[in-house]
Amino acid sequence: GDSVTQMEGPVTLSEEAFLTINCTYTATGYPSLFWYVQYPGEGLQLLLKATKADDKGSNKGFEATYRKETTSFHLEKGSVQVSDSAVYFCALSSNRDDKIIFGKGTRLHILP
Amino acid sequence: NAGVTQTPKFQVLKTGQSMTLQCAQDMNHNSMYWYRQDPGMGLRLIYYSASEGTTDKGEVPNGYNVSRLNKREFSLRLESAAPSQTSVYFCASSVQQGPITGELFFGEGSRLTVL
């Protein structure tokens, strides 16, 4: 079945460092891909998405490009801030049904 | 701007007790979902409802039942709680019915402890 694999955390970086969180997927057809973020004590919220190959999603300085050839959707940010500390989830939605499948999440700590 | 509202936010149960988690959305969304979140496991889908009157099993449905009471409300019931059901439960909704290209909107979560 469909699945998402993302790098395990926690990831600890200093403020202004470059961030990459890797995400790869397995799916039949052409899924839509998402990154969600969960701040402490809150539910998840959509960070960015891409619905077809080569699309780039971006929001709040974060970017991810839908790479069909490598089945990847890596999250990047050029200069992280302490306020970016959160758990990040990569997810996909199959084009066959109504479900979104999430990865296990990557906890990010940004040190001042 | 209520969005997705879950109740209760916290609950402690004894093994064998039953309870219902309530979820309501005020965005006129078609699809609703229940997930559980456990350390190291991410979010796992318990049940979902693509539209009013329909429900389907997700990855981990055993030990749970759901009711899509109307378009707004989707409840999750534990008939006989077990310690393995200790988790944080999230309700979510989406506007689309069918393959999702849009956004899931989440509630703030319900933390359940089963002793």
Coordinates of C-alpha atoms in Angstrom, one line a residue:
Chain A
G1 CA 0.0 0.0 0.0
D2 CA 0.9 3.7 0.0
S3 CA 3.5 4.8 2.5
V4 CA 5.6 7.8 3.5
T5 CA 9.1 7.6 4.9
Q6 CA 10.8 10.6 6.5
M7 CA 14.0 11.0 8.3
E8 CA 14.0 10.3 12.0
G9 CA 14.6 13.0 14.5
P10 CA 15.1 14.9 16.5
V11 CA 17.0 17.3 14.4
T12 CA 18.8 20.0 16.3
L13 CA 20.1 23.1 14.5
S14 CA 21.4 26.5 15.4
E15 CA 19.4 29.6 14.4
E16 CA 20.0 30.7 10.8
A17 CA 21.2 27.2 9.8
F18 CA 20.0 25.5 6.6
L19 CA 17.4 22.9 7.0
T20 CA 16.6 19.7 5.0
I21 CA 14.1 17.1 6.2
N22 CA 14.0 14.2 3.8
C23 CA 10.8 12.5 2.7
T24 CA 10.2 9.7 0.2
Y25 CA 7.0 8.0 -0.7
T26 CA 5.6 4.8 -2.3
A27 CA 2.3 5.1 -4.1
T28 CA 0.5 4.0 -7.2
G29 CA -0.4 6.7 -9.7
Y30 CA 0.2 10.3 -9.0
P31 CA -0.5 11.3 -5.4
S32 CA -0.6 14.8 -4.0
L33 CA 2.1 15.5 -1.5
F34 CA 2.0 17.7 1.7
W35 CA 4.1 18.9 4.6
Y36 CA 2.2 19.6 7.8
V37 CA 3.6 21.2 10.9
Q38 CA 2.6 20.6 14.6
Y39 CA 3.6 23.3 17.1
P40 CA 3.6 22.2 20.8
G41 CA 0.2 21.5 22.2
E42 CA -1.6 22.1 18.9
G43 CA -3.1 20.1 16.1
L44 CA -1.4 19.8 12.7
Q45 CA -1.7 22.5 10.1
L46 CA -0.8 22.5 6.5
L47 CA 2.5 24.1 5.7
L48 CA 2.7 23.5 1.9
K49 CA 1.6 21.1 -0.8
A50 CA 2.3 20.0 -4.4
T51 CA -0.2 18.2 -6.6
K52 CA 1.8 17.2 -9.6
A53 CA 5.4 16.3 -10.6
D54 CA 7.9 19.2 -10.6
D55 CA 5.5 21.4 -8.6
K56 CA 7.2 23.4 -5.9
G57 CA 5.2 24.2 -2.7
S58 CA 6.3 27.1 -0.6
N59 CA 5.2 28.9 2.6
K60 CA 6.9 30.8 5.4
G61 CA 10.3 30.4 3.8
F62 CA 9.9 26.6 3.5
E63 CA 10.0 24.9 0.1
A64 CA 9.6 21.4 -1.2
T65 CA 9.7 20.1 -4.8
Y66 CA 7.7 17.1 -6.0
R67 CA 10.3 14.8 -7.6
K68 CA 8.6 11.9 -9.3
E69 CA 11.8 10.3 -10.6
T70 CA 13.2 10.0 -7.1
T71 CA 9.7 9.7 -5.4
S72 CA 10.8 12.4 -3.0
F73 CA 9.4 15.6 -1.4
H74 CA 12.2 17.0 0.8
L75 CA 11.5 20.0 3.0
E76 CA 14.1 22.9 2.9
K77 CA 14.5 26.2 4.5
G78 CA 17.5 28.5 4.0
S79 CA 17.6 30.1 7.5
V80 CA 15.7 28.6 10.4
Q81 CA 14.4 30.5 13.4
V82 CA 13.7 29.4 17.0
S83 CA 10.0 29.7 16.2
D84 CA 10.3 26.9 13.6
S85 CA 10.8 24.4 16.4
A86 CA 8.0 21.9 15.9
V87 CA 7.2 18.4 14.5
Y88 CA 7.0 18.2 10.7
F89 CA 5.0 15.5 8.9
C90 CA 5.3 14.5 5.3
A91 CA 2.0 13.1 3.9
L92 CA 0.5 11.9 0.7
S93 CA -3.0 11.5 -0.6
S94 CA -3.8 8.7 -3.0
N95 CA -5.6 9.6 -6.2
R96 CA -7.8 6.5 -5.5
D97 CA -9.5 7.4 -2.3
D98 CA -10.2 9.9 0.4
K99 CA -7.3 9.1 2.7
I100 CA -4.1 11.0 3.6
I101 CA -1.2 8.9 4.8
F102 CA 1.3 10.5 7.1
G103 CA 4.9 9.8 7.9
K104 CA 6.1 9.3 11.4
G105 CA 7.1 13.0 11.9
T106 CA 10.4 14.7 12.5
R107 CA 10.9 16.8 15.6
L108 CA 13.0 19.9 14.9
H109 CA 14.8 21.9 17.7
I110 CA 16.3 25.3 16.8
L111 CA 18.8 26.7 19.3
P112 CA 19.2 30.4 19.7
Chain B
N1 CA -13.8 30.9 13.7
A2 CA -14.2 27.6 15.6
G3 CA -13.1 25.3 12.7
V4 CA -12.8 21.7 14.1
T5 CA -13.8 21.3 17.8
Q6 CA -13.1 18.2 19.8
T7 CA -14.3 17.2 23.3
P8 CA -13.1 16.3 25.8
K9 CA -9.5 17.6 25.7
F10 CA -8.4 15.2 28.4
Q11 CA -9.8 12.0 29.8
V12 CA -8.6 9.3 32.1
L13 CA -10.4 5.9 31.9
K14 CA -10.1 2.6 33.6
T15 CA -9.6 -0.6 31.5
G16 CA -13.0 -1.8 30.3
Q17 CA -14.8 1.6 30.5
S18 CA -16.4 3.1 27.5
M19 CA -16.4 6.6 26.2
T20 CA -17.1 8.7 23.2
L21 CA -14.9 11.4 21.7
Q22 CA -17.0 14.1 20.0
C23 CA -16.0 16.1 16.9
A24 CA -17.8 18.9 15.1
Q25 CA -16.8 21.1 12.2
D26 CA -18.4 24.3 11.1
M27 CA -16.8 24.6 7.7
N28 CA -19.4 22.6 5.7
H29 CA -16.8 20.0 4.9
N30 CA -17.7 16.7 3.3
S31 CA -15.0 14.4 4.7
M32 CA -14.0 13.8 8.3
Y33 CA -11.3 11.7 9.9
W34 CA -10.1 10.3 13.2
Y35 CA -6.4 9.8 13.7
R36 CA -4.4 8.7 16.7
Q37 CA -0.9 10.0 17.4
D38 CA 1.6 7.9 19.3
P39 CA 5.3 8.6 20.0
G40 CA 7.5 7.2 17.2
M41 CA 4.4 6.2 15.2
G42 CA 3.2 9.4 13.7
L43 CA -0.4 9.8 12.8
R44 CA -2.4 6.7 12.0
L45 CA -5.9 6.7 10.5
I46 CA -8.5 5.0 12.6
Y47 CA -11.7 5.7 10.6
Y48 CA -12.9 8.2 8.1
S49 CA -16.1 9.4 6.6
A50 CA -16.0 10.6 3.0
S51 CA -19.5 12.0 3.2
E52 CA -22.5 12.1 5.5
G53 CA -23.9 8.6 5.9
T54 CA -20.7 6.7 5.0
T55 CA -17.8 5.5 7.1
D56 CA -14.7 3.4 6.3
K57 CA -11.9 1.8 8.2
G58 CA -8.5 3.2 8.2
E59 CA -5.2 1.6 9.3
V60 CA -6.0 0.8 13.0
P61 CA -9.8 0.4 13.4
N62 CA -9.9 -2.4 15.9
G63 CA -11.4 -1.5 19.2
Y64 CA -13.2 1.6 17.9
N65 CA -16.5 2.5 16.3
V66 CA -17.6 5.7 14.7
S67 CA -20.8 7.5 13.8
R68 CA -21.2 10.3 11.2
L69 CA -24.2 11.8 12.9
N70 CA -24.7 14.5 10.3
K71 CA -22.5 16.6 8.1
R72 CA -21.0 18.5 11.0
E73 CA -20.4 15.7 13.6
F74 CA -18.2 12.6 13.6
S75 CA -17.9 10.7 16.9
L76 CA -15.4 8.0 17.9
R77 CA -16.4 5.5 20.5
L78 CA -14.3 3.1 22.6
E79 CA -16.6 0.4 23.8
S80 CA -14.1 -1.3 26.2
A81 CA -11.0 0.8 26.7
A82 CA -7.6 -0.9 26.8
P83 CA -4.2 0.5 27.9
S84 CA -3.1 0.2 24.3
Q85 CA -5.6 2.9 23.4
T86 CA -3.7 5.5 25.5
S87 CA -3.0 8.1 22.9
V88 CA -3.7 11.6 21.6
Y89 CA -6.7 11.5 19.2
F90 CA -7.1 14.1 16.4
C91 CA -10.2 14.8 14.4
A92 CA -9.8 16.4 11.0
S93 CA -12.0 17.5 8.1
S94 CA -11.6 18.3 4.5
V95 CA -13.8 20.1 2.0
Q96 CA -13.4 17.5 -0.8
Q97 CA -15.1 14.2 -1.2
G98 CA -12.8 11.9 -3.2
P99 CA -9.1 12.1 -3.9
I100 CA -7.7 14.9 -1.8
T101 CA -5.7 17.7 -3.2
G102 CA -6.6 20.2 -0.6
E103 CA -6.0 20.7 3.1
L104 CA -6.9 18.7 6.2
F105 CA -8.1 20.9 9.1
F106 CA -7.3 19.5 12.5
G107 CA -8.8 19.9 15.9
E108 CA -6.6 20.5 18.9
G109 CA -6.5 16.9 20.0
S110 CA -7.9 14.8 22.9
R111 CA -5.5 13.2 25.2
L112 CA -6.8 9.8 26.5
T113 CA -5.1 7.8 29.2
V114 CA -6.4 4.3 30.0
L115 CA -5.2 2.8 33.3

